[in-house]
Amino acid sequence: MFKKILVMLVVAMFGFGELAAQEILEAGKLSGNFQMDAQLYNKDDIIEAPEVGEKILSNGFLNLNYTNNKISAGLRYENFANPMLGYDPRYKGSGIPYRFARYSGDVIDVTVGNYYEQFGSGMILRTYWDPALGYDNSLDGIRAKLRPTEGLEITTLIGKQRMYWSQAKGIVRGADMNISVNDLLGDILGDEYRLDLGASVVSKFQEDTDSKLVLPENVLAYSGRAALSGSDFSLDAEYSYKYNDPNATNDYNYNPGTGLLINAAYFPEGIGISVSFHRVDNMDFRSDRAKHEMDANINFLPTLTKQQSYRLATAYPFATQPNGEIGFQAEVNYLVPKKSMLGGKYGMNLTANFSQVNSINKTPDYIDPDNGRVYTYNTNFFELGEELYYREFNLEVQKKWGKKFKSTFTGIHSTYNKDVVQEEGHHIFGMVNSTILIADLTWKIARRKALRLELQHMWSKNDSTVLTPDNINGNWMYALAEFTIAPAWYISVWNEYNYGNEYEERQLHYPNASVAWIHHTTRVACTYGRQRGGIICVGGVCRPVPASNGFALSVSSSF
Amino acid sequence: MYKYKKILSLLALPMIMAFFASCDEIDAPYTEDGGTDPVDTTKVIKKVLLDEFTGIKCVNCPKGHEITHEIMEDNPDNVVVIAVHCGYFAMPQGDKDYDFRTADGNAWATTYGGMSASLPKGMINREGLSDGTHLLDREEWYSGAEQALKDEAEVKLELKATYDAATRTITAVVDYEYLVDFEQYHNLIVCVTEDGIIAPQTGAEDDPDNYVHNHAMRGCINGTWGEALTEKSAQKTYTYTIPADSDWIPENLTVIAIIQDVDKTYEVLQAEDDQFVK
């Protein structure tokens, strides 16, 4: 049925009236995936898990894609009945927020309906969907890609962004140009090197209905980029500029925005070295200037710090501060050779990573003589601000000890400016200093059976005395045991214990147990236990993710 | 020929990109020129009800309070405000924290989405938005209130609140009159707010331990959703005795009357407030 509807949609949109729908049906391919997560919530006063009136909350979606030669079409049905805790309540409801039809020819590639797109690194445009985060800023409109000759591609688009079950107020227009110098000019660089150039422009329109400020209705951002790579190195850089864009995030400041991202990597045999630098100033860019958090973002500013996956290492996550930050990251990866003293029979992988992010300095420029408000400021581009936002040092050692045993040991030391990331710069907590040690051990018991142990400990201390009780401060321990019977069963138990909380009554355990069954592309998982609450910060604005206690069910499949 | 195609393509691409490069550059001064419309003093004004969902642990909420204050200052006597403390950010966590949460406020917050939303959020006349929700970000309150003040009044509402100190009794006398015909009348909700409560507030610029909380929702005196009206005009009287163990300060209380569609759109048709001490 779905397949028929999709085919009819494509036929109607592209006017292929002479083609019989049946022919298209038979020649095409239907694919998709499905996921449903649901949780039964129990009130748990100790961990401050709220009472949920509905008892059960669930998020679910189904993606369907139909492809036939150069034509494709698809849709996504979503259902939030009602949204699970931690997801924006504005998702409540169900419907089809995403549908598209596409023709992908050699010279022209046209999409009508919803689409996802990224220009360069995403500093001036990136739309994407992440159901785990509850994030979708897809554009609904028209996108056309032109490839007039080999090595040249231009993407043009226009549309409005999804905001929950409606659309953001502004209209987004943009164009992106990619030039592959090697493909365009042949062997000018030889086989050893590759050079790609790119440039983008994005402009958004939003009506000015403000009675107090003169607001720009059209805001332009542009960027230029270059990427050079060889057999053992790569170097890429992107610079972006945004014209005056007074908005809620920058407190209606009229300064232009700028962004610079530079990545360099050197990877001869056995070792890899990479360094990154970025500077962001006033680069929050949305198609509705009044919006906060994850609403109507046109661009994406990735964090420069290492993305952590171990549980305790996610307690204090850093988020890029779009109003201004400057930072760098360096990583060295070294493979200790096999049969050396340290490497042993299988070798050993060492990874060291250091990152630091600071503020940028700003001095007021135009001050309104009537109300003393600062409307523009000056800033020195390469000057490191005095305030430290985040610093982290990681060391990871991966080693296989034999056919049946392998290990990963990780040490992390971080300094986290909780006031900047979570409290809008108000001096409440100061810095949080934490040191984490992690041992991840996997023992292959039999041909299809394996036991994995994860042991983690975090020493954590706030700069200032914790005046307000919470369920995060102090030292933590974490232990996980996962028993696998390949390929179908994953049985896990784990516990987090905040034994070092400043407040004795909050030294709590968060025990959990989970069973997952996998059959081909289908996965069913059941979890029971407590989840600690916390704050998720995106773009400098934070939203709560309440603690929860209960039974969770997750079903996913693809076809 | 192939070479020319490449050159032409390279020249054409920047032109295509320039097509999308619309921009308005604004120079100082950045504020609009003043200018006010003449006020018709005989006309029944449809006042604006601003519900502010807020919390003591919400770092951005003081900014919301500032915007509320600005709206009230710029539209004197035409804006009625209720600060509903709700959800995660309203949970007291220290001994000094004040629990502003109320059963009626929680019920409203649950209905309108404020309970699980990031804060602050606001509602102008509790109107539903195009996305099916009711909540506005703080930067949308001012323009929302300005726009709503242009609406024609459909109900005339008068409120007289008195307080008897001897019996700790609040009396609210409400006179209403529908100015247009409706098939079905709406609900009259009468509630109480309090100003001047000194308590901690995260994110306050000055003295966060002794922040002055205004418009704090204290409760409804005729039920969370009020009383269903059955006549085109009438006078209604409600009394409420402040419990002996309550810390409410009568001089700081404001009584608020709201006429609202509580069945379909949730839209507020009229609101009025009155204090005992003028």
CSV table of C-alpha atoms in Angstrom, one decimal, chain A residues 402-549:
chain,number,residue,atom,x,y,z
A,402,GLY,CA,45.6,-13.0,23.5
A,403,LYS,CA,42.9,-14.7,21.4
A,404,LYS,CA,40.5,-14.4,24.3
A,405,PHE,CA,41.2,-11.2,26.1
A,406,LYS,CA,41.5,-7.5,25.1
A,407,SER,CA,41.4,-4.3,27.1
A,408,THR,CA,41.0,-0.6,26.8
A,409,PHE,CA,42.2,1.6,29.6
A,410,THR,CA,41.3,5.3,29.6
A,411,GLY,CA,42.3,8.2,31.7
A,412,ILE,CA,40.6,11.6,31.5
A,413,HIS,CA,41.2,14.8,33.3
A,414,SER,CA,38.9,17.7,32.6
A,415,THR,CA,38.1,21.2,33.8
A,416,TYR,CA,34.6,22.3,33.0
A,417,ASN,CA,33.2,25.8,33.3
A,418,LYS,CA,29.7,24.9,34.6
A,419,ASP,CA,28.7,28.5,34.9
A,420,VAL,CA,29.3,29.2,31.2
A,421,VAL,CA,27.9,26.0,29.8
A,422,GLN,CA,24.8,25.6,32.1
A,423,GLU,CA,24.3,28.9,33.9
A,424,GLU,CA,24.7,31.6,31.2
A,425,GLY,CA,27.9,32.8,32.8
A,426,HIS,CA,26.5,33.5,36.2
A,427,HIS,CA,29.0,32.7,38.9
A,428,ILE,CA,27.3,29.9,40.8
A,429,PHE,CA,29.4,26.8,40.7
A,430,GLY,CA,32.7,27.8,39.2
A,431,MET,CA,34.8,25.1,37.5
A,432,VAL,CA,34.2,21.4,37.9
A,433,ASN,CA,37.5,19.5,38.0
A,434,SER,CA,37.2,15.8,37.3
A,435,THR,CA,39.5,12.9,36.8
A,436,ILE,CA,38.2,9.6,35.4
A,437,LEU,CA,39.8,6.2,35.1
A,438,ILE,CA,38.1,3.6,33.0
A,439,ALA,CA,38.9,-0.1,32.4
A,440,ASP,CA,37.0,-1.8,29.5
A,441,LEU,CA,37.8,-5.5,29.5
A,442,THR,CA,36.5,-8.1,27.1
A,443,TRP,CA,36.9,-11.9,27.7
A,444,LYS,CA,35.9,-14.3,25.0
A,445,ILE,CA,34.6,-17.3,27.1
A,446,ALA,CA,33.7,-19.6,24.2
A,447,ARG,CA,33.2,-19.4,20.5
A,448,ARG,CA,30.0,-17.5,20.8
A,449,LYS,CA,30.1,-16.2,24.3
A,450,ALA,CA,31.8,-13.2,25.6
A,451,LEU,CA,31.9,-11.2,28.9
A,452,ARG,CA,32.6,-7.5,28.9
A,453,LEU,CA,33.3,-5.6,32.1
A,454,GLU,CA,33.4,-1.8,32.3
A,455,LEU,CA,34.7,-0.3,35.5
A,456,GLN,CA,34.8,3.5,35.9
A,457,HIS,CA,35.6,5.9,38.6
A,458,MET,CA,35.3,9.7,38.6
A,459,TRP,CA,36.9,12.0,41.2
A,460,SER,CA,35.0,15.3,40.8
A,461,LYS,CA,35.1,18.6,42.7
A,462,ASN,CA,33.5,22.0,42.2
A,463,ASP,CA,35.6,25.1,42.6
A,464,SER,CA,33.1,26.6,44.9
A,465,THR,CA,31.3,24.9,47.8
A,466,VAL,CA,28.1,23.2,46.5
A,467,LEU,CA,25.5,25.4,48.1
A,468,THR,CA,22.5,23.8,46.4
A,469,PRO,CA,22.1,20.1,46.7
A,470,ASP,CA,22.0,18.2,43.4
A,471,ASN,CA,22.4,14.7,42.2
A,472,ILE,CA,25.5,15.2,40.2
A,473,ASN,CA,28.3,16.7,42.3
A,474,GLY,CA,31.1,14.7,43.9
A,475,ASN,CA,32.7,11.3,43.2
A,476,TRP,CA,31.1,8.5,41.2
A,477,MET,CA,31.7,4.8,40.6
A,478,TYR,CA,30.3,2.8,37.7
A,479,ALA,CA,30.4,-0.9,36.9
A,480,LEU,CA,28.9,-2.7,34.0
A,481,ALA,CA,28.9,-6.4,33.1
A,482,GLU,CA,27.7,-7.5,29.7
A,483,PHE,CA,27.3,-11.1,28.7
A,484,THR,CA,26.9,-11.8,25.0
A,485,ILE,CA,25.7,-14.9,23.3
A,486,ALA,CA,26.5,-14.1,19.6
A,487,PRO,CA,24.7,-13.2,17.5
A,488,ALA,CA,21.4,-12.8,19.3
A,489,TRP,CA,21.6,-12.1,23.0
A,490,TYR,CA,23.1,-9.2,25.0
A,491,ILE,CA,22.5,-9.3,28.8
A,492,SER,CA,23.8,-6.4,30.9
A,493,VAL,CA,23.6,-5.2,34.4
A,494,TRP,CA,25.2,-1.9,35.6
A,495,ASN,CA,25.1,0.5,38.5
A,496,GLU,CA,26.1,4.1,38.9
A,497,TYR,CA,26.9,5.2,42.5
A,498,ASN,CA,27.3,8.9,43.5
A,499,TYR,CA,29.1,8.0,46.7
A,500,GLY,CA,30.9,11.3,47.0
A,501,ASN,CA,27.9,13.6,46.8
A,502,GLU,CA,28.3,16.5,49.2
A,503,TYR,CA,24.9,15.7,50.7
A,504,GLU,CA,24.8,12.3,52.4
A,505,GLU,CA,21.1,11.7,51.6
A,506,ARG,CA,21.9,12.1,47.9
A,507,GLN,CA,24.6,9.5,47.8
A,508,LEU,CA,22.5,7.3,45.6
A,509,HIS,CA,22.7,4.2,43.5
A,510,TYR,CA,21.3,4.0,39.9
A,511,PRO,CA,21.0,0.3,39.2
A,512,ASN,CA,19.9,-1.0,35.8
A,513,ALA,CA,19.5,-4.3,34.0
A,514,SER,CA,18.9,-4.9,30.3
A,515,VAL,CA,18.3,-7.7,27.9
A,516,ALA,CA,18.6,-7.2,24.1
A,517,TRP,CA,17.7,-9.7,21.4
A,518,ILE,CA,18.9,-9.3,17.8
A,519,HIS,CA,17.7,-11.2,14.8
A,520,HIS,CA,19.0,-10.0,11.4
A,521,THR,CA,18.1,-6.3,11.3
A,522,THR,CA,15.6,-6.5,14.2
A,523,ARG,CA,16.6,-5.5,17.7
A,524,VAL,CA,14.4,-5.7,20.8
A,525,ALA,CA,15.7,-4.4,24.1
A,526,CYS,CA,14.2,-4.3,27.6
A,527,THR,CA,15.7,-2.2,30.4
A,528,TYR,CA,14.7,-1.7,34.0
A,529,GLY,CA,16.2,0.7,36.4
A,530,ARG,CA,17.0,4.2,37.4
A,531,GLN,CA,18.5,6.9,35.2
A,532,ARG,CA,20.1,10.0,36.7
A,533,GLY,CA,18.8,13.4,35.6
A,534,GLY,CA,20.9,16.1,34.2
A,535,ILE,CA,21.1,19.1,32.0
A,536,ILE,CA,21.5,19.0,28.3
A,537,CYS,CA,23.1,22.2,26.9
A,538,VAL,CA,22.8,23.1,23.2
A,539,GLY,CA,24.2,26.4,22.0
A,540,GLY,CA,24.6,27.8,25.4
A,541,VAL,CA,21.0,27.2,26.5
A,542,CYS,CA,20.2,24.3,28.7
A,543,ARG,CA,17.1,22.1,29.1
A,544,PRO,CA,16.5,19.6,31.8
A,545,VAL,CA,16.4,15.9,31.3
A,546,PRO,CA,14.6,14.6,34.4
A,547,ALA,CA,15.7,11.5,36.3
A,548,SER,CA,13.5,8.5,35.6
A,549,ASN,CA,12.7,5.1,37.1
